Short mmCIF file of C-alpha atoms in Angstrom, two decimals:
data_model
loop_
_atom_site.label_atom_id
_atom_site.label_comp_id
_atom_site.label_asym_id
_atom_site.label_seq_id
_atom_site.Cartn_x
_atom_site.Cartn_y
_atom_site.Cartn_z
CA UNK I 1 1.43 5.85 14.56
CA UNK I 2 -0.63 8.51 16.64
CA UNK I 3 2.99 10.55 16.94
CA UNK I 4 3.79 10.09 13.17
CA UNK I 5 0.67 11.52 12.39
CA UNK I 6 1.37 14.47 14.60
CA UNK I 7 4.93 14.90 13.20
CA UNK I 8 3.28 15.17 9.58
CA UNK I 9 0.78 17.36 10.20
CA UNK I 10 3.30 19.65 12.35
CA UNK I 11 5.40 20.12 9.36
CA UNK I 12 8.35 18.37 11.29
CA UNK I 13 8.77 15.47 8.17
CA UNK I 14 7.01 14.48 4.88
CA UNK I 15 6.85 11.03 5.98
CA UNK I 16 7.53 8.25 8.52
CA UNK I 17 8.15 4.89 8.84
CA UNK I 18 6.06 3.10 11.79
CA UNK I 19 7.57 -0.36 12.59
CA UNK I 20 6.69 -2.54 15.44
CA UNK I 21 8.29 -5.88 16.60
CA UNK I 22 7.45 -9.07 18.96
CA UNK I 23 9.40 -11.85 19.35
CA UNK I 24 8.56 -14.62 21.75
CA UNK I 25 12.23 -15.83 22.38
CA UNK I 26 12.45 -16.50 25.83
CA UNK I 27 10.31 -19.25 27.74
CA UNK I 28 10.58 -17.38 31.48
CA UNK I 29 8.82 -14.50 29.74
CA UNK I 30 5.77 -17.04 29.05
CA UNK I 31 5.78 -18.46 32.13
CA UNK I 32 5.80 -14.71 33.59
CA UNK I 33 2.50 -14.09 31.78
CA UNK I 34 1.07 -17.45 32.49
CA UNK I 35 1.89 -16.99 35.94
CA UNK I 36 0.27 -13.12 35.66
CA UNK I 37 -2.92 -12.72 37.78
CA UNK I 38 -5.45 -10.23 37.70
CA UNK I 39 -7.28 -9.39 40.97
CA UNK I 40 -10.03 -7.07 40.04
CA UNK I 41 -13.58 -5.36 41.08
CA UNK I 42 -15.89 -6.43 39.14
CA UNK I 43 -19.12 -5.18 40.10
CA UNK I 44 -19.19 -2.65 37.32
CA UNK I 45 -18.67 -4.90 34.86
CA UNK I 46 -22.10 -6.81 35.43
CA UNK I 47 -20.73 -9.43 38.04
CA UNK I 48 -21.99 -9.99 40.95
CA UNK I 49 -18.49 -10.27 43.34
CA UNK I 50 -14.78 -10.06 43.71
CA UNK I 51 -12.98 -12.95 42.37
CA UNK I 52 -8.98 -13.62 41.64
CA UNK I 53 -8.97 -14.34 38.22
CA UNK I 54 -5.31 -16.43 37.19
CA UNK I 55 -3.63 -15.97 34.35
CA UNK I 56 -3.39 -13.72 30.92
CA UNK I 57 -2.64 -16.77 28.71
CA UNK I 58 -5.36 -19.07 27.40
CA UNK I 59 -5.12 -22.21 29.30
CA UNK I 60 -5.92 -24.25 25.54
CA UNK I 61 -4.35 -22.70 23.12
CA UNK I 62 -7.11 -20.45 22.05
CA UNK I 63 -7.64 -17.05 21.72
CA UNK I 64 -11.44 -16.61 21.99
CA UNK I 65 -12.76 -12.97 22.00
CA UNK I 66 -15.98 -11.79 23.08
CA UNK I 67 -16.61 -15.79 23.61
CA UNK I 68 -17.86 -17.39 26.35
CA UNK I 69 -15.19 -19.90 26.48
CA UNK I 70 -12.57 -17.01 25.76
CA UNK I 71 -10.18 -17.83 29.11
CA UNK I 72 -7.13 -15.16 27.74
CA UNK I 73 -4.99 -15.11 24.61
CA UNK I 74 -1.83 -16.69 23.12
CA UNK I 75 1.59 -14.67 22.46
CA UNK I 76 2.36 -14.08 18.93
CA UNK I 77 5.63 -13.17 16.85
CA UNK I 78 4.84 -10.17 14.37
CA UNK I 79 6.88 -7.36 12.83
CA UNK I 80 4.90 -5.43 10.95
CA UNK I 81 5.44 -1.68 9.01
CA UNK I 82 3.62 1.03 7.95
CA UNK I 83 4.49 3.85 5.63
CA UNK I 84 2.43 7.03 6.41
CA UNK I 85 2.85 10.39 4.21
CA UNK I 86 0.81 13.45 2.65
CA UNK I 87 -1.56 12.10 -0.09
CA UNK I 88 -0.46 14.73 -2.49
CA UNK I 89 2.70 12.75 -2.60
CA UNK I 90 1.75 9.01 -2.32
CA UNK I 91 1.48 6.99 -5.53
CA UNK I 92 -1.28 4.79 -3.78
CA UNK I 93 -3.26 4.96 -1.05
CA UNK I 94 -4.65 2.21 1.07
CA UNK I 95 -6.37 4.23 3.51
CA UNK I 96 -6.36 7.89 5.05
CA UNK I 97 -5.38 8.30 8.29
CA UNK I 98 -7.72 10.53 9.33
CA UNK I 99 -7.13 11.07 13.71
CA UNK I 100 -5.08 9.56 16.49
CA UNK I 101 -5.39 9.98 20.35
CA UNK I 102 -3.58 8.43 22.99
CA UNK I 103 -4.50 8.40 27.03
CA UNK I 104 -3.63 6.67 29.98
CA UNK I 105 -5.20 5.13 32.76
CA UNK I 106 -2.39 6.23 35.49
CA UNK I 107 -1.70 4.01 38.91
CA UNK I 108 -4.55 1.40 39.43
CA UNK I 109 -4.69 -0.52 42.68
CA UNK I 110 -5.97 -3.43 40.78
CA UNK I 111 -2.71 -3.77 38.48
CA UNK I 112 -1.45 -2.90 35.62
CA UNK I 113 -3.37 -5.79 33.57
CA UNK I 114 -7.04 -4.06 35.25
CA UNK I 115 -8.20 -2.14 32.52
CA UNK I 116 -9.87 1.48 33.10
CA UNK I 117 -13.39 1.29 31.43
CA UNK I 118 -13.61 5.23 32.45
CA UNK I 119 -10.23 6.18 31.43
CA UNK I 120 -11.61 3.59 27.91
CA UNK I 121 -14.69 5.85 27.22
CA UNK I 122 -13.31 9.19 28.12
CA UNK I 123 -10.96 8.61 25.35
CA UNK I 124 -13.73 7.55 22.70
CA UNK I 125 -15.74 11.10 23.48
CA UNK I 126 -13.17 13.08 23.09
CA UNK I 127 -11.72 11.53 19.97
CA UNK I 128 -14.62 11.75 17.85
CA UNK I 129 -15.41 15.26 19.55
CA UNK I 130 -12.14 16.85 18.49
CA UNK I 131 -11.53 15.18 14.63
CA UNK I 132 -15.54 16.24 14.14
CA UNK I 133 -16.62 12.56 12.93
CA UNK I 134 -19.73 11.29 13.79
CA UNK I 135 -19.42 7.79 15.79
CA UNK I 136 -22.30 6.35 14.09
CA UNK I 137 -20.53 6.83 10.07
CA UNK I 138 -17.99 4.22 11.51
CA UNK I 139 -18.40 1.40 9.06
CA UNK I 140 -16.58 -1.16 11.50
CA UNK I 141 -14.99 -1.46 14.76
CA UNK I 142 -11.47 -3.20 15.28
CA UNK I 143 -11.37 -3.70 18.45
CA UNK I 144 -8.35 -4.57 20.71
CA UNK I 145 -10.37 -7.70 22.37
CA UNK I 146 -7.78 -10.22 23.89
CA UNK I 147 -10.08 -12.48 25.02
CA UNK I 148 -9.03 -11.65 29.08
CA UNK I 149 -11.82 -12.19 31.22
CA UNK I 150 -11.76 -8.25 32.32
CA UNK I 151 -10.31 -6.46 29.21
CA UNK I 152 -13.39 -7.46 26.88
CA UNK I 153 -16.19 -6.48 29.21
CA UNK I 154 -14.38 -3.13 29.76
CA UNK I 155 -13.90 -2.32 26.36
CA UNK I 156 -16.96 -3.57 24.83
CA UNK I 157 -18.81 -1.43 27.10
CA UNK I 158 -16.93 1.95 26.42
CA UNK I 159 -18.09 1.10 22.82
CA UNK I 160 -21.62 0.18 23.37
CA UNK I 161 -21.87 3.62 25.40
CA UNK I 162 -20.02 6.31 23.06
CA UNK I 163 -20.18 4.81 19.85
CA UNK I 164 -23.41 2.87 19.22
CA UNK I 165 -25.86 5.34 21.49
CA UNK I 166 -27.06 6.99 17.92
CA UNK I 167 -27.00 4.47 15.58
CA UNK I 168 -29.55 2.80 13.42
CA UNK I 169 -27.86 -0.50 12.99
CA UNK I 170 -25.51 -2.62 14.40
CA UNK I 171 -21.97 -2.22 14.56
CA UNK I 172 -19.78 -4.57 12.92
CA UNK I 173 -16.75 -5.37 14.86
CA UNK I 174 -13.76 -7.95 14.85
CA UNK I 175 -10.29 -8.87 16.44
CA UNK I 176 -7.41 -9.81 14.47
CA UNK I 177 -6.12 -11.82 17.75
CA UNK I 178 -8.50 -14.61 17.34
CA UNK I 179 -6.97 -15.14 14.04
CA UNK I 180 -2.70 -14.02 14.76
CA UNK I 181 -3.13 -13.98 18.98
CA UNK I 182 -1.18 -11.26 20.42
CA UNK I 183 1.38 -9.92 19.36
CA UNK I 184 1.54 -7.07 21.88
CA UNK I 185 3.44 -3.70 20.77
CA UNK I 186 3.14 -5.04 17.04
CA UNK I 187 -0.73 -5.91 17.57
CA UNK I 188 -2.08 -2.74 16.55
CA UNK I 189 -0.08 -2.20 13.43
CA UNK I 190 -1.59 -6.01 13.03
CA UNK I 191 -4.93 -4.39 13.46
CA UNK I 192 -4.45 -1.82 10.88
CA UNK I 193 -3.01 -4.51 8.47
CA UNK I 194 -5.96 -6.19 8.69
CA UNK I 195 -8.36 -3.34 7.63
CA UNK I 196 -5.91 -2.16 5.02
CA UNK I 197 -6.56 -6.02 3.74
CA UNK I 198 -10.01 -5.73 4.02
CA UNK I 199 -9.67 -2.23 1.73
CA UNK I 200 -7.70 -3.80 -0.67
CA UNK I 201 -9.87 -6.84 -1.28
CA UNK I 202 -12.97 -5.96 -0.67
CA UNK I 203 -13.69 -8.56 2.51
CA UNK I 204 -13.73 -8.25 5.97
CA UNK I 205 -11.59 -11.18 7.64
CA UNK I 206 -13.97 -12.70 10.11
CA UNK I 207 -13.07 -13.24 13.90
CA UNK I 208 -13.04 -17.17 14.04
CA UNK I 209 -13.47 -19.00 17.32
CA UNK I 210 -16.56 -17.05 18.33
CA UNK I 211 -19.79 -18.59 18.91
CA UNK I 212 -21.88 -17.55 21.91
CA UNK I 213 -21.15 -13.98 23.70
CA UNK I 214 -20.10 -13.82 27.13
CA UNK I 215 -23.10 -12.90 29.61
CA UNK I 216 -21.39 -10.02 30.24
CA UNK I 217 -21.41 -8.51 26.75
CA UNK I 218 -24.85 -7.42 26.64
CA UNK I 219 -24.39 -4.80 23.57
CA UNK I 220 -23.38 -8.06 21.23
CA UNK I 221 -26.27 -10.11 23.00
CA UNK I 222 -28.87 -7.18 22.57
CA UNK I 223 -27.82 -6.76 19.12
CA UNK I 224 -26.40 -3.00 18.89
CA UNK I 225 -22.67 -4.45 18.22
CA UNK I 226 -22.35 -7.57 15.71
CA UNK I 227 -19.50 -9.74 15.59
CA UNK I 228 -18.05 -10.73 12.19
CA UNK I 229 -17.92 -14.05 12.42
CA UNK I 230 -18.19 -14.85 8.38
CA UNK I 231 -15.66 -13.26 5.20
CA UNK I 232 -17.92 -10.08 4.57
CA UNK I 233 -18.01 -7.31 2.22
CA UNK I 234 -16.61 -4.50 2.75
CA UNK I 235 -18.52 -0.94 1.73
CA UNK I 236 -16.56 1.61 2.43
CA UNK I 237 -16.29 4.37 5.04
CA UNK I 238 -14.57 4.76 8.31
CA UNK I 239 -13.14 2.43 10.61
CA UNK I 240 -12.32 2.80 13.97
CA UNK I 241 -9.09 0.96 15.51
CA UNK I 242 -8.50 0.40 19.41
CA UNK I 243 -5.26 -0.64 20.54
CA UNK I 244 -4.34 -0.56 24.73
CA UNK I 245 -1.05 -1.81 26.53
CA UNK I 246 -0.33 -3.23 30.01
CA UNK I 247 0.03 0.00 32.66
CA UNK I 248 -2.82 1.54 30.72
CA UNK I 249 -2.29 2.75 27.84
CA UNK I 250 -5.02 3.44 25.40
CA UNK I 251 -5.36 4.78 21.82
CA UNK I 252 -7.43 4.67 18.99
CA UNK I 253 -7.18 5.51 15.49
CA UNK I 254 -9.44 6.59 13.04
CA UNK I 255 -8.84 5.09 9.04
CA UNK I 256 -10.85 6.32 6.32
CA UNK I 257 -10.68 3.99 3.13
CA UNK I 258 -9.42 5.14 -0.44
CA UNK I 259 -12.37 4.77 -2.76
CA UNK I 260 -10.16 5.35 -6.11
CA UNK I 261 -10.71 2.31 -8.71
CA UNK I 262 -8.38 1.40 -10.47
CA UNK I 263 -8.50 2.98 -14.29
CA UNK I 264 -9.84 0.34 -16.57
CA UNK I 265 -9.35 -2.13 -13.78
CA UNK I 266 -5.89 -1.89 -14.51
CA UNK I 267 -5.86 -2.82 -17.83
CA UNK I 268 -3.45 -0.80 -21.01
CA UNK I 269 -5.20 1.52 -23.28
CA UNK I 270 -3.03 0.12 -25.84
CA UNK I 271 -2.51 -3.92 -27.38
CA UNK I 272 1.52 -3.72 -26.57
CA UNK I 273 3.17 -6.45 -25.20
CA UNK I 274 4.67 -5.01 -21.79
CA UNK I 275 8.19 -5.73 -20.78
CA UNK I 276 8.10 -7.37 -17.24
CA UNK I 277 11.10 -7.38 -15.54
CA UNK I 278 12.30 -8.64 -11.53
CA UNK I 279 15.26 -10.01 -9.34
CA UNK I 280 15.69 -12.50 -6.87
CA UNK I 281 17.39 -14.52 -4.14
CA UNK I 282 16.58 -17.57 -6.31
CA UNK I 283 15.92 -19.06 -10.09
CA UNK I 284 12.75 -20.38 -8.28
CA UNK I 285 11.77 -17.16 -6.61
CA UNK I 286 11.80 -15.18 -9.99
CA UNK I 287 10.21 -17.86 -11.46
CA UNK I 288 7.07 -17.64 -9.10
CA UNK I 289 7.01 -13.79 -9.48
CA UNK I 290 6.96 -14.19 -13.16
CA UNK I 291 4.26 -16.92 -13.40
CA UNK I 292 2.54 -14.50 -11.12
CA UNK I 293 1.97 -12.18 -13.41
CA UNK I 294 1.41 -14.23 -16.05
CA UNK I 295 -1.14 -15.95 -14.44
CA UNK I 296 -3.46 -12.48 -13.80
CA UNK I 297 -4.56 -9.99 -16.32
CA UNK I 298 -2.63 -7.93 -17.69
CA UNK I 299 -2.64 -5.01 -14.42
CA UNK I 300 -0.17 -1.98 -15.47
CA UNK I 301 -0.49 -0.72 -12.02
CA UNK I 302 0.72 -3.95 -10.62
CA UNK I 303 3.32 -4.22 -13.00
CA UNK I 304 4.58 -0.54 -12.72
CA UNK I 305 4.99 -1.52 -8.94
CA UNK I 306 7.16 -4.41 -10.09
CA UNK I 307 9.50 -2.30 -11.90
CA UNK I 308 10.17 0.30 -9.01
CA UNK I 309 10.90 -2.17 -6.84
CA UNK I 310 13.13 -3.88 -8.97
CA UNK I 311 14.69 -0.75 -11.28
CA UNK I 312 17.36 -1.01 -8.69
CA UNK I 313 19.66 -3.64 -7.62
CA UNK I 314 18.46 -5.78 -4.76
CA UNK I 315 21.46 -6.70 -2.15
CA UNK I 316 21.40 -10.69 -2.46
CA UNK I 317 18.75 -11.01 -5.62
CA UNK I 318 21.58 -12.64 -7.37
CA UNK I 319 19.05 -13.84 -10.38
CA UNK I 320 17.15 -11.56 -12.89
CA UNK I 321 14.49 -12.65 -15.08
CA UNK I 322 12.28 -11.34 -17.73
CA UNK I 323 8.78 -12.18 -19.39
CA UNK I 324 6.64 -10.20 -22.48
CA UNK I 325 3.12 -10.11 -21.41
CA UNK I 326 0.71 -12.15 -24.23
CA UNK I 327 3.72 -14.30 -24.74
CA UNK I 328 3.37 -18.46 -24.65
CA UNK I 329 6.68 -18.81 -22.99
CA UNK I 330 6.00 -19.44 -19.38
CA UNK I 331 9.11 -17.45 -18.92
CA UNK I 332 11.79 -15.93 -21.18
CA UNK I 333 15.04 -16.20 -19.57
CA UNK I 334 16.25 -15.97 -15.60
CA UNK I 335 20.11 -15.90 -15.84
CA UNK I 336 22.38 -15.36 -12.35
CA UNK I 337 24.16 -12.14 -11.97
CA UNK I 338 28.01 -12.50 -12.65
CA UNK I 339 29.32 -8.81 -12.01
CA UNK I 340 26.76 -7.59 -9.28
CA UNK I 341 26.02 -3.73 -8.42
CA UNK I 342 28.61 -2.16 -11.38
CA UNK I 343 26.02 0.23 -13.41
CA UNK I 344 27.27 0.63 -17.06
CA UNK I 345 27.13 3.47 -18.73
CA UNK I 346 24.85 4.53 -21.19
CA UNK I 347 25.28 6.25 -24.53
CA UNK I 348 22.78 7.98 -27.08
CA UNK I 349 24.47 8.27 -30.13
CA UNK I 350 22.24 10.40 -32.79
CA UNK I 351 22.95 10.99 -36.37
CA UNK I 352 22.36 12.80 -39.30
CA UNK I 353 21.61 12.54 -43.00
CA UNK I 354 22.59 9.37 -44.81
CA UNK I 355 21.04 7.06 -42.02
CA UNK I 356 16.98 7.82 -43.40
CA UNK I 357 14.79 5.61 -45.63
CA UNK I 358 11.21 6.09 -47.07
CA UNK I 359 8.56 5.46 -44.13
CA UNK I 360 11.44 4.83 -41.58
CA UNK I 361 9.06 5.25 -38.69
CA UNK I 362 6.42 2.70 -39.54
CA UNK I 363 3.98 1.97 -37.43
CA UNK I 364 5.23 0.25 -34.79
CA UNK I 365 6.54 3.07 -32.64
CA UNK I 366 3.61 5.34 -33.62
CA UNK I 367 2.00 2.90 -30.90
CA UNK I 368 3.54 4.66 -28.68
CA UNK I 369 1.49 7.48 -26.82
CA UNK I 370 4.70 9.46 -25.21
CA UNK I 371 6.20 9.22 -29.11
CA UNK I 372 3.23 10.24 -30.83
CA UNK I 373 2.85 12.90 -27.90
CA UNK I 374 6.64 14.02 -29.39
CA UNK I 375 6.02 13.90 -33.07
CA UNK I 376 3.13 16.02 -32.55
CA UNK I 377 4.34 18.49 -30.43
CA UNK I 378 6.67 19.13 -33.50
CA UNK I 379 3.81 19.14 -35.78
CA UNK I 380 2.11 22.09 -34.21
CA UNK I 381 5.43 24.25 -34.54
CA UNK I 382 5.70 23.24 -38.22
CA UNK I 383 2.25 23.65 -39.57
CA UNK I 384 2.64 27.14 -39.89
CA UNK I 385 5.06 26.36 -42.60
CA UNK I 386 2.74 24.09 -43.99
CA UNK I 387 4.97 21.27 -43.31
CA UNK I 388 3.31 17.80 -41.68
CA UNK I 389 5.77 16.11 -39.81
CA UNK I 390 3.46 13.32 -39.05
CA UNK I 391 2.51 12.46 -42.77
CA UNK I 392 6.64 12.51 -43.31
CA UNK I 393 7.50 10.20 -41.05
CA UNK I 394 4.92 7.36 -41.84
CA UNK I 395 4.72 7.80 -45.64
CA UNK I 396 6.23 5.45 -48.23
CA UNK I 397 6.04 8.09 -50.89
CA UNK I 398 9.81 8.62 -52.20
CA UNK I 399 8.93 12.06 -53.40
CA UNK I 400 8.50 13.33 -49.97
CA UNK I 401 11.78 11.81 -48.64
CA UNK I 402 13.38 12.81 -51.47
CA UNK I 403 12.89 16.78 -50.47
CA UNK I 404 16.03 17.85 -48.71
CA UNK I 405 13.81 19.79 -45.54
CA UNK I 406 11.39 16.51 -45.17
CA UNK I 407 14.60 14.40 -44.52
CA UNK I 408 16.01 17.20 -41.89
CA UNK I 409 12.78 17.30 -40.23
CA UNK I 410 12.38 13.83 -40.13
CA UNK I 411 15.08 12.74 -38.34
CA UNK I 412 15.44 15.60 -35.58
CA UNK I 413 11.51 14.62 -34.98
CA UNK I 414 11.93 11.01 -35.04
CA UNK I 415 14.96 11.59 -32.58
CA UNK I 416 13.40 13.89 -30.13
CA UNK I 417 10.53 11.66 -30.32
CA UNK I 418 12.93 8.70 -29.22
CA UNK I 419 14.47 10.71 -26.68
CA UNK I 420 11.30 11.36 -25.27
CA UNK I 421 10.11 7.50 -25.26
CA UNK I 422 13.53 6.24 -23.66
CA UNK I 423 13.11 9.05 -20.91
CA UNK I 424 9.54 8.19 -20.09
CA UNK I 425 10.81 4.91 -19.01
CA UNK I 426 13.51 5.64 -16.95
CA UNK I 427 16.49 5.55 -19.67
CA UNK I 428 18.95 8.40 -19.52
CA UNK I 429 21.64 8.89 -20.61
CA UNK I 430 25.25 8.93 -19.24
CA UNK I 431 27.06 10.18 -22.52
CA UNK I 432 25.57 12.14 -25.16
CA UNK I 433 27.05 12.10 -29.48
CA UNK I 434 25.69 13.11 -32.38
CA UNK I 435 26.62 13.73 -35.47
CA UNK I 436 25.99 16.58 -38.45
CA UNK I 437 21.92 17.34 -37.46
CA UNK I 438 22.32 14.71 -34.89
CA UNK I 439 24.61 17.15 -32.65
CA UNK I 440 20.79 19.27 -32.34
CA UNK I 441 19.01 16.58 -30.73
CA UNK I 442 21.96 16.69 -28.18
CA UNK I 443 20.92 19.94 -27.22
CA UNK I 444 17.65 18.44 -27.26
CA UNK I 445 18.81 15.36 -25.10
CA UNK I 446 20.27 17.32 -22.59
CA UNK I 447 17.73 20.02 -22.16
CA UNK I 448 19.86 22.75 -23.98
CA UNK I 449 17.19 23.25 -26.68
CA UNK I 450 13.76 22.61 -26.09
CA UNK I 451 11.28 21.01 -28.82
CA UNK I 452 10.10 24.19 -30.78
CA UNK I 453 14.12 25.46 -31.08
CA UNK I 454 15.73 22.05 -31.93
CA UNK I 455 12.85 21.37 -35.22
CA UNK I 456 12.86 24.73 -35.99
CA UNK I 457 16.62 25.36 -36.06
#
């Protein structure tokens, strides 16, 4: 993540993927870790003497951190992605990514399990010292806590002593591997899908299994870090993110949440039914996506995701199904797809005079914003002439359709005005005819003319 950051900033690439795996396949590779010891020095860490401490993995099943029963963590299967680009090109944002800094502990005599509490808070000053954030704006703390007998103690003290020295009030903090384990190199992407959750939704997941702080863990006992034990709000601001690795490897990232609402909570600035459209592997599947939506209010935003993710066709979404918003049809039709991945062509076909009738644009497509946007457009150009295009279009009065120039205009701005609807929604054309006038809204169609030369010619 750190490096993606660093490519993006560098110029080297708009974007990046960041994907992580862990797959716990192999049963000698559990037994390796259960059989994993830590011998360690403890005397810095509050205890009293050197002691041989056995094992990584939780003896029960649990993984407990910051707990006093916490005895090491379980292994967990993740694979989790993250999409990081520039926000003048994303089309949401969960959260800003706003610095990343790696370090390492180097050779340890204690192992490579022994964490480095130094190495821990030499990377926590110098992080918030370089990206010029104060450590006591962070909102909430995700730490990297795996419930190890000598990893918590370690890192909860680097925190206590760089990040909660100037602060007024607690600071909230969590692990996701009470609730998922750990999932190792995919953890801290787990981390950061857990805060983007908490963005999204407006609660912080609580750490569960938690109920009395280790003895060592005096900044949680004394009250300057607080464990979120219960589903709390979330309030915006920075987050912090820790994330270490066996032979000492330490980072720790620095999100920033999105505080953009959603425009009328999502809803249309118009009464149109919406056209909701998806694919996939199953009747059932589009079923559920359509009941879905059905079963919210009506969210454009949400929708408008739907579409670009199903505009295209889907390897193996062998079923496409469709549903009108504000219908009472709990879905329209889902029908399997015979001829898979062939794209047919499509054809505007425009015409001229013969085709008109008295108040052939009604009212229905003057619902339209991009149309009316069109038809308008073509109304400034022509009320220099004294000419209306609007009042043409919607009247029912056969004396103005009966003028020659009202039916000319008319149908080269009702055209352009389609053109302009079809395009807005991702309909373009493969072929282009017209006939008599119609051949000028070609021009139009193909960006030959623009709007002011195709009504005024």
């Amino acid at each position: 993540m750190t490096e993606a950051y660093k490519m993006i900033r560098s110029g080297n690439c708009d974007a990046a993927i960041v994907a992580t795996a862990n797959l716990c396949l192999h049963p000698y590779a559990n037994f390796g870790f259960y059989r994993l010891a830590i011998k360690s020095k403890l005397e810095e860490f509050g205890l009293l003497q050197d002691q041989f401490l056995s094992g990584v993995l939780s003896f029960n099943g649990y993984c407990r951190p910051f707990d006093e029963a916490g005895s090491g963590y379980m292994r967990s299967d993740a694979m989790t992605v993250v999409y990081l680009q520039k926000a003048k090109n994303a089309k949401r944002i969960y959260a800003t990514f706003v610095y990343g800094k790696t370090n390492c502990d180097g050779f340890k005599e204690e192992g490579i399990t022994f964490p480095s509490f130094k190495k821990q808070k030499m990377l926590l000053e110098e992080f918030y010292e370089e990206c010029g954030i104060s450590p006591s704006e962070l909102s909430y703390m995700e730490a990297h806590a795996t419930g190890t007998l000598v990893g918590d103690p370690a890192e909860i003290m680097s925190i206590d002593q760089t990040l909660c020295a100037k602060r007024n009030t607690p600071l909230l903090m969590g692990s996701i591997k009470s609730n998922l384990g750990h999932s190792e190199p995919a953890s801290g992407l787990c981390q950061i899908a857990k805060i983007l959750l908490a963005m999204e939704t407006g609660i912080i997941t609580p750490t569960i299994h938690f109920k009395c702080p280790r003895k060592e863990l005096t900044a949680i006992i004394e009250g300057r870090i607080k464990i979120v034990t219960e589903p709390t709000e979330w309030e915006g601001g920075y987050v912090g993110v820790n994330s270490f690795g066996f032979g000492g490897a330490n980072c720790h990232i620095l999100l920033k949440s999105n505080p953009k609402q959603k425009i009328n909570n999502g809803a249309p600035n118009n009464d149109l039914p919406i056209l909701v459209i998806v694919s996939g592997r199953t009747k059932e599947a589009v079923k559920i996506i359509l009941d879905d939506v059905r079963s919210r209010s009506v969210d454009i935003e949400y929708i408008s995701l739907l579409h670009h993710i199903h505009n295209d066709n889907i390897e193996g979404h062998l079923y496409r199904g469709y549903m009108i918003t504000e219908s009472k049809t709990s879905y329209n039709t889902i029908n399997k797809i015979e001829h898979q991945y062939i794209k047919r062509p499509i054809c505007f076909i425009f015409s001229g005079l013969g085709s008109q009738w008295s108040g052939m644009t009604g009212r229905a497509l003057m619902k339209f914003p991009v149309f009316v946007k069109a038809v308008q457009k073509c109304d400034i150009v022509l009320r220099s002439y004294g000419i209306f295009l609007t009042d043409i279009l919607i009247s029912d009065n056969k004396n103005i359709s009966s003028n020659i120039i009202n039916l000319f205009l008319a149908l080269v701005g009702l055209q352009i005005g389609i053109v302009d609807l079809l395009t807005s929604i991702g309909i373009v054309p493969d072929f282009i005819i017209g006939h008599s006038i119609g051949e000028l809204i070609c021009g139009y169609a193909d960006g030959c003319l623009t709007t002011e030369e195709t009504i005024l010619s």
